Structures are given as C-alpha cells and as structure tokens.
Tab-separated table of C-alpha atoms in Angstrom:
chain	number	residue	atom	x	y	z
T	18	MET	CA	-49.486	17.944	-1.039
T	19	THR	CA	-48.368	15.432	1.541
T	20	THR	CA	-45.876	12.716	0.903
T	21	SER	CA	-45.837	9.440	2.708
T	22	PRO	CA	-42.755	8.876	4.861
T	23	GLN	CA	-40.051	6.787	3.285
T	24	PRO	CA	-39.323	3.505	5.070
T	25	PRO	CA	-35.890	3.444	6.711
T	26	GLN	CA	-33.152	2.044	4.522
T	27	LYS	CA	-32.045	-1.431	5.443
T	28	PRO	CA	-28.311	-1.454	6.275
T	29	ALA	CA	-26.183	-3.067	3.617
T	30	ALA	CA	-24.966	-6.577	4.308
T	31	PRO	CA	-21.497	-6.735	5.863
T	32	GLN	CA	-18.594	-7.101	3.468
T	33	ALA	CA	-16.823	-10.453	3.768
T	34	ILE	CA	-13.055	-10.431	3.339
T	35	GLY	CA	-10.932	-13.558	3.090
T	36	PHE	CA	-7.273	-13.331	4.149
T	37	LEU	CA	-5.227	-15.993	2.366
T	38	LEU	CA	-2.175	-16.781	4.499
T	39	LEU	CA	1.046	-17.813	2.782
T	40	GLU	CA	3.671	-19.774	4.698
T	41	ASN	CA	5.908	-17.383	6.697
T	42	PHE	CA	3.397	-14.540	6.346
T	43	THR	CA	4.019	-11.389	8.384
T	44	LEU	CA	1.752	-11.413	11.432
T	45	PHE	CA	2.242	-7.672	11.960
T	46	SER	CA	0.888	-6.867	8.491
T	47	LEU	CA	-2.078	-9.213	8.938
T	48	ALA	CA	-3.001	-7.496	12.214
T	49	SER	CA	-2.597	-4.089	10.550
T	50	ALA	CA	-5.200	-5.131	7.972
T	51	ILE	CA	-7.740	-6.860	10.261
T	52	GLU	CA	-7.753	-4.526	13.277
T	53	PRO	CA	-9.220	-1.549	11.337
T	54	LEU	CA	-12.128	-3.809	10.314
T	55	ARG	CA	-12.748	-4.815	13.928
T	56	MET	CA	-12.683	-1.200	15.055
T	57	ALA	CA	-14.991	-0.144	12.204
T	58	ASN	CA	-17.592	-2.583	13.548
T	59	GLN	CA	-17.078	-1.385	17.115
T	60	LEU	CA	-17.420	2.318	16.338
T	61	ALA	CA	-20.401	1.747	14.041
T	62	GLY	CA	-22.087	-0.534	16.553
T	63	ARG	CA	-22.897	-3.082	13.900
T	64	GLU	CA	-21.197	-5.539	11.601
T	65	LEU	CA	-19.870	-3.646	8.609
T	66	TYR	CA	-17.150	-6.200	7.894
T	67	ARG	CA	-16.524	-9.852	8.590
T	68	TRP	CA	-13.293	-11.694	7.913
T	69	PHE	CA	-11.969	-15.205	7.499
T	70	THR	CA	-8.390	-16.466	7.509
T	71	LEU	CA	-7.700	-19.140	4.895
T	72	SER	CA	-4.985	-21.566	3.854
T	73	ILE	CA	-4.713	-24.375	1.332
T	74	ASP	CA	-5.773	-27.131	3.738
T	75	GLY	CA	-6.990	-25.268	6.838
T	76	ASP	CA	-4.116	-26.606	8.960
T	77	PRO	CA	-2.095	-24.289	11.257
T	78	ILE	CA	0.324	-22.128	9.305
T	79	SER	CA	3.519	-20.448	10.537
T	80	ALA	CA	4.037	-16.706	10.552
T	81	SER	CA	7.492	-15.250	9.950
T	82	ASP	CA	8.027	-14.883	13.713
T	83	GLY	CA	7.416	-18.606	14.277
T	84	LEU	CA	3.924	-18.260	15.755
T	85	LYS	CA	1.362	-20.626	14.305
T	86	VAL	CA	-2.101	-19.435	13.300
T	87	THR	CA	-5.019	-21.811	12.811
T	88	PRO	CA	-7.033	-20.535	9.817
T	89	ASP	CA	-10.815	-20.356	9.892
T	90	ALA	CA	-11.090	-22.555	6.812
T	91	ALA	CA	-9.388	-24.174	3.863
T	92	ILE	CA	-9.706	-22.604	0.420
T	93	THR	CA	-11.951	-25.564	-0.477
T	94	VAL	CA	-14.759	-24.068	1.618
T	95	PRO	CA	-17.189	-22.218	-0.699
T	96	LEU	CA	-17.365	-18.847	1.078
T	97	ALA	CA	-19.318	-15.879	-0.292
T	98	LEU	CA	-16.484	-13.337	-0.245
T	99	ASP	CA	-16.456	-9.753	-1.471
T	100	MET	CA	-12.675	-9.447	-1.373
T	101	VAL	CA	-9.627	-11.681	-1.030
T	102	VAL	CA	-6.372	-10.342	0.433
T	103	VAL	CA	-3.167	-12.384	0.159
T	104	CYS	CA	-0.909	-12.055	3.206
T	105	GLY	CA	2.731	-12.610	2.324
T	106	GLY	CA	5.975	-12.385	4.211
T	107	VAL	CA	9.354	-14.075	3.974
T	108	GLY	CA	10.227	-15.900	0.745
T	109	PRO	CA	7.037	-15.373	-1.285
T	110	ALA	CA	8.492	-17.127	-4.352
T	111	ARG	CA	8.797	-20.321	-2.281
T	112	ALA	CA	5.524	-19.830	-0.422
T	113	VAL	CA	3.228	-19.480	-3.455
T	114	GLN	CA	1.926	-22.905	-4.466
T	115	ARG	CA	0.007	-24.069	-7.524
T	116	GLU	CA	-3.148	-24.378	-5.404
T	117	HIS	CA	-2.880	-20.697	-4.441
T	118	VAL	CA	-2.563	-19.643	-8.087
T	119	VAL	CA	-5.517	-21.726	-9.286
T	120	TRP	CA	-7.749	-20.602	-6.419
T	121	LEU	CA	-6.936	-16.920	-6.931
T	122	GLN	CA	-7.691	-17.214	-10.640
T	123	GLY	CA	-11.039	-18.729	-9.677
T	124	GLN	CA	-11.740	-15.805	-7.324
T	125	ALA	CA	-10.966	-13.378	-10.162
T	126	ARG	CA	-13.449	-15.184	-12.400
T	127	LEU	CA	-16.050	-14.648	-9.684
T	128	SER	CA	-15.351	-10.886	-10.001
T	129	ARG	CA	-14.103	-10.581	-6.450
T	130	ARG	CA	-11.827	-7.725	-5.485
T	131	LEU	CA	-8.272	-8.860	-4.893
T	132	GLY	CA	-5.527	-7.476	-2.690
T	133	GLY	CA	-2.089	-8.230	-1.321
T	134	ILE	CA	-0.206	-7.034	1.752
T	135	CYS	CA	3.526	-7.104	2.469
T	136	THR	CA	4.704	-9.518	-0.259
T	137	GLY	CA	1.250	-10.927	-1.013
T	138	SER	CA	1.299	-9.168	-4.383
T	139	TRP	CA	3.697	-11.876	-5.552
T	140	ALA	CA	0.927	-14.487	-5.493
T	141	LEU	CA	-1.434	-12.263	-7.491
T	142	ALA	CA	1.292	-11.518	-10.035
T	143	LYS	CA	2.133	-15.225	-10.287
T	144	ALA	CA	-1.522	-15.865	-11.119
T	145	GLY	CA	-1.395	-13.217	-13.880
T	146	LEU	CA	-3.853	-11.020	-11.973
T	147	LEU	CA	-1.735	-7.860	-11.785
T	148	ASP	CA	-0.936	-7.487	-15.487
T	149	GLY	CA	-1.501	-3.828	-16.318
T	150	TYR	CA	-2.298	-2.883	-12.708
T	151	GLU	CA	-0.306	-0.437	-10.615
T	152	THR	CA	1.019	-2.474	-7.689
T	153	SER	CA	2.679	-1.920	-4.324
T	154	VAL	CA	4.848	-4.462	-2.548
T	155	HIS	CA	7.381	-4.358	0.273
T	156	TRP	CA	10.543	-2.683	-1.039
T	157	GLU	CA	12.612	-5.785	-0.241
T	158	CYS	CA	10.644	-7.658	-2.899
T	159	LEU	CA	10.439	-4.828	-5.431
T	160	ALA	CA	13.439	-5.630	-7.631
T	161	ALA	CA	12.633	-9.350	-7.790
T	162	MET	CA	9.027	-8.658	-8.771
T	163	GLN	CA	10.070	-6.219	-11.477
T	164	GLU	CA	12.263	-8.897	-13.001
T	165	SER	CA	9.821	-11.791	-12.581
T	166	PHE	CA	6.578	-9.998	-13.533
T	167	PRO	CA	7.329	-7.224	-16.046
T	168	ARG	CA	3.629	-6.818	-16.946
T	169	ALA	CA	2.776	-5.626	-13.427
T	170	VAL	CA	3.268	-1.862	-13.001
T	171	LEU	CA	5.380	-1.726	-9.825
T	172	THR	CA	5.418	1.452	-7.738
T	173	THR	CA	7.215	2.490	-4.552
T	174	ARG	CA	4.009	3.808	-2.977
T	175	LEU	CA	2.972	2.558	0.470
T	176	PHE	CA	-0.203	1.186	-1.046
T	177	THR	CA	-2.032	1.355	-4.353
T	178	ILE	CA	-5.731	1.027	-5.154
T	179	ASP	CA	-6.142	0.501	-8.893
T	180	ARG	CA	-9.663	-0.440	-9.961
T	181	GLU	CA	-10.523	-3.772	-8.311
T	182	ARG	CA	-6.985	-4.380	-6.999
T	183	ALA	CA	-5.649	-3.076	-3.662
T	184	THR	CA	-2.035	-3.813	-2.779
T	185	SER	CA	0.203	-2.534	-0.018
T	186	SER	CA	3.718	-2.822	1.279
T	187	GLY	CA	4.402	-4.264	4.722
T	188	GLY	CA	4.566	-3.130	8.329
T	189	ILE	CA	1.698	-0.794	9.160
T	190	ALA	CA	1.018	0.207	5.533
T	191	PRO	CA	-1.990	-2.193	5.410
T	192	LEU	CA	-3.540	-0.044	8.158
T	193	ASP	CA	-3.402	3.020	5.897
T	194	MET	CA	-4.824	1.072	2.956
T	195	MET	CA	-7.699	-0.340	4.996
T	196	LEU	CA	-8.517	3.066	6.483
T	197	THR	CA	-8.687	4.463	2.958
T	198	LEU	CA	-11.007	1.643	1.834
T	199	ILE	CA	-13.195	2.037	4.937
T	200	GLY	CA	-13.382	5.791	4.332
T	201	ARG	CA	-14.569	5.169	0.785
T	202	ASP	CA	-17.166	2.654	1.958
T	203	HIS	CA	-18.533	4.434	5.031
T	204	GLY	CA	-17.164	7.972	5.169
T	205	ARG	CA	-14.132	9.834	6.441
T	206	GLU	CA	-15.614	10.270	9.939
T	207	LEU	CA	-15.444	6.541	10.592
T	208	ALA	CA	-11.897	6.285	9.214
T	209	ALA	CA	-10.839	9.231	11.398
T	210	GLY	CA	-12.434	7.598	14.457
T	211	ILE	CA	-10.509	4.363	13.840
T	212	SER	CA	-7.303	6.351	13.440
T	213	GLU	CA	-7.892	8.044	16.802
T	214	MET	CA	-8.523	4.719	18.527
T	215	PHE	CA	-5.205	3.394	17.237
T	216	ILE	CA	-3.289	6.549	18.269
T	217	CYS	CA	-2.491	7.112	14.598
T	218	ASP	CA	-1.827	10.818	14.128
T	219	ARG	CA	-1.972	10.765	10.331
T	220	VAL	CA	-3.520	8.459	7.780
T	221	ARG	CA	-1.020	8.167	4.961
T	222	GLY	CA	-2.453	8.268	1.459
T	223	GLU	CA	-1.852	6.579	-1.873
T	224	GLN	CA	0.736	9.166	-2.877
T	225	ASP	CA	2.988	8.474	0.129
T	226	LEU	CA	6.111	6.544	-0.810
T	227	GLN	CA	8.094	3.814	0.855
T	228	ARG	CA	11.582	4.870	1.782
T	229	VAL	CA	13.556	2.297	-0.150
T	230	PRO	CA	17.112	2.111	1.244
T	231	LEU	CA	19.524	3.202	-1.439
T	232	LYS	CA	21.872	0.336	-0.573
T	233	HIS	CA	19.095	-2.042	-1.596
T	234	ILE	CA	18.874	-0.368	-4.997
T	235	LEU	CA	22.594	-0.033	-5.663
T	236	GLY	CA	24.107	-2.884	-3.698
T	237	THR	CA	27.559	-2.336	-2.183
T	238	THR	CA	29.461	-1.775	-5.426
T	239	GLN	CA	28.921	1.980	-5.701
T	240	PRO	CA	30.316	3.626	-2.555
T	241	LYS	CA	30.902	6.964	-4.322
T	242	LEU	CA	27.258	7.178	-5.382
T	243	LEU	CA	26.087	6.272	-1.885
T	244	GLU	CA	28.355	8.979	-0.478
T	245	ILE	CA	27.035	11.601	-2.895
T	246	VAL	CA	23.416	10.782	-2.080
T	247	GLY	CA	24.266	10.953	1.621
T	248	LEU	CA	25.647	14.450	1.074
T	249	MET	CA	22.514	15.455	-0.813
T	250	GLU	CA	20.238	14.159	1.965
T	251	ALA	CA	22.245	16.056	4.594
T	252	ASN	CA	22.124	19.332	2.636
T	253	LEU	CA	18.530	19.915	1.532
T	254	GLU	CA	18.152	23.444	2.913
T	255	GLU	CA	21.325	24.682	1.224
T	256	PRO	CA	21.876	22.488	-1.847
T	257	ILE	CA	25.472	21.809	-2.868
T	258	ALA	CA	26.454	22.528	-6.465
T	259	LEU	CA	27.089	19.452	-8.610
T	260	GLU	CA	30.715	20.451	-9.218
T	261	GLU	CA	31.302	20.537	-5.451
T	262	LEU	CA	29.588	17.171	-4.945
T	263	ALA	CA	31.810	15.642	-7.606
T	264	ALA	CA	34.908	17.144	-6.006
T	265	TYR	CA	33.964	15.779	-2.576
T	266	VAL	CA	34.176	12.192	-3.864
T	267	ASP	CA	36.997	12.811	-6.356
T	268	VAL	CA	35.108	12.278	-9.629
T	269	SER	CA	34.412	14.589	-12.549
T	270	ARG	CA	30.966	16.054	-13.098
T	271	ARG	CA	30.655	13.915	-16.227
T	272	GLN	CA	31.426	10.762	-14.204
T	273	LEU	CA	28.893	11.891	-11.608
T	274	GLU	CA	26.177	12.235	-14.240
T	275	ARG	CA	27.020	8.815	-15.688
T	276	LEU	CA	26.693	7.199	-12.252
T	277	PHE	CA	23.232	8.687	-11.723
T	278	GLN	CA	22.013	7.835	-15.204
T	279	ARG	CA	23.244	4.247	-14.970
T	280	TYR	CA	22.025	3.368	-11.486
T	281	LEU	CA	19.215	5.838	-10.703
T	282	LEU	CA	17.992	6.487	-14.266
T	283	CYS	CA	17.996	10.265	-13.854
T	284	SER	CA	20.363	13.213	-13.701
T	285	PRO	CA	21.988	14.244	-10.386
T	286	SER	CA	20.052	17.519	-10.375
T	287	ARG	CA	16.761	15.691	-10.910
T	288	TYR	CA	17.509	13.293	-8.072
T	289	TYR	CA	18.474	16.161	-5.770
T	290	LEU	CA	15.245	17.964	-6.650
T	291	LYS	CA	13.260	14.809	-5.865
T	292	LEU	CA	14.854	14.597	-2.408
T	293	ARG	CA	14.033	18.236	-1.665
T	294	LEU	CA	10.439	17.960	-2.892
T	295	THR	CA	9.873	14.734	-0.950
T	296	ARG	CA	11.077	16.489	2.182
T	297	ALA	CA	8.776	19.419	1.401
T	298	ARG	CA	5.835	17.040	1.089
T	299	GLN	CA	6.559	15.582	4.520
T	300	LEU	CA	6.655	19.065	6.036
T	301	LEU	CA	3.403	20.088	4.348
T	302	LYS	CA	1.548	16.996	5.535
T	303	GLN	CA	3.061	16.594	8.989
T	304	THR	CA	3.616	20.164	10.230
T	305	SER	CA	1.797	23.494	10.249
T	306	ILE	CA	4.722	25.665	9.137
T	307	SER	CA	3.948	28.076	6.317
T	308	ILE	CA	4.458	27.205	2.666
T	309	ILE	CA	7.037	29.992	2.439
T	310	ASP	CA	9.044	28.426	5.269
T	311	VAL	CA	8.698	24.969	3.725
T	312	ALA	CA	10.133	26.300	0.474
T	313	SER	CA	13.040	27.890	2.331
T	314	ALA	CA	13.718	24.765	4.416
T	315	CYS	CA	14.014	22.719	1.231
T	316	GLY	CA	16.391	25.019	-0.616
T	317	PHE	CA	14.024	26.977	-2.895
T	318	VAL	CA	14.838	30.660	-3.348
T	319	SER	CA	11.232	31.693	-4.075
T	320	THR	CA	7.751	30.394	-3.297
T	321	PRO	CA	6.525	30.608	-6.940
T	322	HIS	CA	9.471	28.499	-8.115
T	323	PHE	CA	8.805	25.992	-5.333
T	324	SER	CA	5.101	25.799	-6.239
T	325	LYS	CA	5.909	25.298	-9.931
T	326	CYS	CA	8.389	22.474	-9.210
T	327	TYR	CA	6.013	20.865	-6.717
T	328	ARG	CA	3.076	20.897	-9.119
T	329	GLU	CA	5.163	19.423	-11.930
T	330	PHE	CA	6.490	16.635	-9.713
T	331	PHE	CA	3.403	15.665	-7.646
T	332	GLY	CA	0.602	16.820	-9.929
T	333	ARG	CA	-0.876	19.370	-7.513
T	334	PRO	CA	0.267	22.612	-5.844
T	335	PRO	CA	1.564	22.727	-2.258
T	336	ARG	CA	-1.635	24.394	-1.027
T	337	ASP	CA	-3.783	21.491	-2.244
T	338	GLU	CA	-1.348	19.038	-0.655
T	339	ARG	CA	-1.868	20.673	2.706
T	340	LEU	CA	-5.648	20.708	2.270
T	341	GLY	CA	-5.566	17.007	1.466
T	342	THR	CA	-7.207	17.094	-1.964
T	343	SER	CA	-6.230	14.260	-4.257
T	344	PRO	CA	-5.219	14.451	-7.909
T	345	VAL	CA	-7.112	12.383	-10.438
T	346	ARG	CA	-5.019	9.467	-11.602
T	347	SER	CA	-5.794	7.983	-14.992
T	348	PRO	CA	-6.201	4.231	-14.875
T	349	VAL	CA	-3.558	2.095	-16.497
T	350	PRO	CA	-5.063	0.365	-19.552
T	351	PRO	CA	-5.429	-3.349	-18.927
T	352	CYS	CA	-3.100	-5.646	-20.800
T	353	GLU	CA	-3.866	-9.007	-22.259
T	354	ARG	CA	-3.132	-11.513	-19.567
T	355	GLU	CA	-0.553	-14.131	-20.306
T	356	GLY	CA	0.696	-17.225	-18.598
T	357	ALA	CA	-0.811	-19.095	-15.671
T	358	ASN	CA	-3.200	-21.086	-17.879
T	359	LEU	CA	-3.873	-23.629	-15.166
T	360	GLU	CA	-7.079	-25.615	-15.106
T	361	LEU	CA	-9.348	-25.040	-12.122
T	362	LEU	CA	-8.923	-27.764	-9.569
T	363	THR	CA	-12.004	-29.518	-8.237
T	364	PHE	CA	-12.395	-29.840	-4.486
T	365	GLU	CA	-14.802	-31.599	-2.193
T	366	PRO	CA	-16.637	-28.820	-0.286
T	367	TYR	CA	-16.487	-28.654	3.483
T	368	PRO	CA	-19.825	-29.579	5.073
T	369	VAL	CA	-19.859	-26.616	7.485
T	370	GLU	CA	-19.211	-22.965	6.739
T	371	PRO	CA	-17.047	-21.259	9.386
T	372	VAL	CA	-18.320	-18.377	11.508
T	373	SER	CA	-16.411	-15.114	11.201
T	374	SER	CA	-14.669	-14.008	14.396
T	375	ALA	CA	-16.011	-10.517	13.635
T	376	ILE	CA	-19.280	-11.478	15.343
T	377	MET	CA	-17.558	-12.509	18.559
T	378	ALA	CA	-15.345	-9.406	18.526
T	379	LEU	CA	-18.370	-7.149	18.017
T	380	ASP	CA	-20.245	-8.800	20.869
T	381	GLN	CA	-17.266	-8.316	23.185
T	382	ALA	CA	-17.070	-4.635	22.202
T	383	ARG	CA	-20.610	-3.825	23.357
T	384	GLY	CA	-19.318	-2.838	26.774
T	385	GLU	CA	-16.743	-0.404	25.379
T	386	PRO	CA	-17.487	3.321	25.742
T	387	THR	CA	-16.789	3.820	22.038
T	388	TYR	CA	-19.352	1.225	20.950
T	389	ALA	CA	-21.630	2.768	18.268
T	390	SER	CA	-19.961	6.161	18.787
T	391	VAL	CA	-19.870	6.966	15.045
T	392	LEU	CA	-23.250	7.447	13.382
T	393	LEU	CA	-23.361	6.189	9.806
T	394	ARG	CA	-25.704	7.423	7.112
T	395	SER	CA	-26.846	3.908	6.269
C-alpha cells in the first residue's frame, strides 16, 4: 500500500516579544535578553523571533548609564505580541507608573506571557501579576520586594520560569533565561549554538542561585556573624566545629545559634552545610573532577553521605546534577489576586505599526558564515 507524501510543514510564525523599558533601565540586561533572539534568527536562517522596544509615550528613555534609547513604539500601539518583558534597573519603585500597571494588566487579560529582567519584576508585582508565582529579581531589590509584595514567591535563583511568567535577575542572567526559553521552543542544539557564538561556556539553569552578598542581608550591625560566615566560606574542605567558630569570635555556642536563627533563619550547622553543598554543585557543573573528589573537597567523609545530603538539599543526586537532568518542580498554586483594581485606560491607536528590527538584523546576517548553520525540525 502506498501513501501519498505529506506536504512540508509550514514554519510557525515568528514569536513577537515586546520589551517595556522603565526609566533608568539596565542596558546590559536588555542586551542580554535581545541578543540571543537575534542570534537564534541568524543560526536558523529565518525569523524565529521579532522584538519591539516600548515605552509609555514612545519618546527616548534613559538607561541607567545615561544613554538614551528611542523605543520602537508607545504602549498605545496595538501590537500582536506573544510575550511582554519588563526591563527594569535603578529605582524601580519610582520608575513604575500607573500607565505601566494598567497596560500590563491589559496584556495579562490578553493571555500574553509576561516576564521581567533585572528589577522589571517590580512592575509585574505592582500590577498584581506575580501573586502566587515564583519570582526572580536582582538581589539588590529582593528585600524591598519581599516587604512590598508578600504574595509574590521571591527566590534567589538567577531566573525562574513558572507557568506563563519568566523573571530573571540582572547582569547576564537574562541571557541564561532566554537560552532556556529558546531551547524549549526550538531545541537544545540551537541554544547550544547561540551559547558558542557568545563565548558562553555554560548555560546556567533555573536551579542556579544568585550570590547575594551577606552584608546586604545583615547590614553592618552584625560583624560577629559576618566574621563567622567568612570563616565558614574559607574552610569548606575541612569544616570547623561550631564550638571553635564561637570561640574565634568570643561568643558562646548558644549565642552563635541565636544569631543564625535570628538573621539567617536556620541553624549554624545547616548554613554551613548549605555553603558546602553549593560549592559542590559548582564543582559538579563546572569541572570534570570525580564525585568522590568533589565530596572530599567539600568536607564530606564519605560519598554515600555526600549523595544523601545533596539529594535532600537539591532534590536530585550528584550524578544527575552532572548529567544535567532536571527535577520536576510542582507549580505553586495560584492565589486570588488582590489590589491594582485600576480601570483600563483608553488610548488613541497609532496609525502605523512599527517594523521589528529583527528583520533588518536577519538581512544583515545573511553574509555571516554561521547563517542558517543550525537545522531546525520545523
């Protein structure tokens, strides 16, 4: 029996992403988010993504380094977007305006995916759009967000993808988030190709954490605690007993435990274990040394004990960590959204829809040797 050949599948339409720029946004983070999209188009040899920069009125807007960027359009332009990413930076509480909040709530009603980079999560939280969602934000903004938006589930991860929300911290963390999203959309080969083009030796995942400076958490009022943590960090391979740590800074063990419980919400031994396991995770992901040697380098007397502690803390054994398999994370149940009951503003639409600069960038890339170097299944 012969079967008629199937017609070739028509490539999916490119995804359109709008980047909403807040005043004093971080230009570095914006570039970290857009450049992977440009390179995805170049390596695929076709337009997988297009992007638009947006502001309230379409006028030039200042980045945190003083450079002005002219957006592609105002938020009044009715664009057919698949995703909206808020780009924050310095002073997000001052930068978020009522117009931002109302527009973002409108985008949520249109069932568009929403994201934030650097401190852009603040705008989404202000609009009530992160209630019940796990959320990443630059560590400098973490404490303020926890206090201002208790219904958002703040994490210290580099980036977090929770259902239709994708949020990241600052710097180059948006690069890792975008590579993860691109890999989900078009396969790991394309994400790996982009990483190679950007001389990025490792794509960090959702489980990677920001290193939040302890001084930012504790302030300057607890020098003894800072000193103890410094001693712990300097002695991971041969852990110091708690009695010795207490003696080093002239406090009793009971006082030491009170300090940790009050300011770090855990026991000293638990915090020390976390430091050692975090170091072990870095070694597993960034080096090729054996698991036995990793355990030894992080102060564990036996590999089985190390594996047990690692599994309990990270949710998977060291071997799976090295292989790159991901644990299944249960979604956080959505909460009833409160606040931000603002009526939708009415705007006069712009007469002309802007053209995404993705098309121009793709045309310029045709002469590059890497153009269309990654074959996609669709």
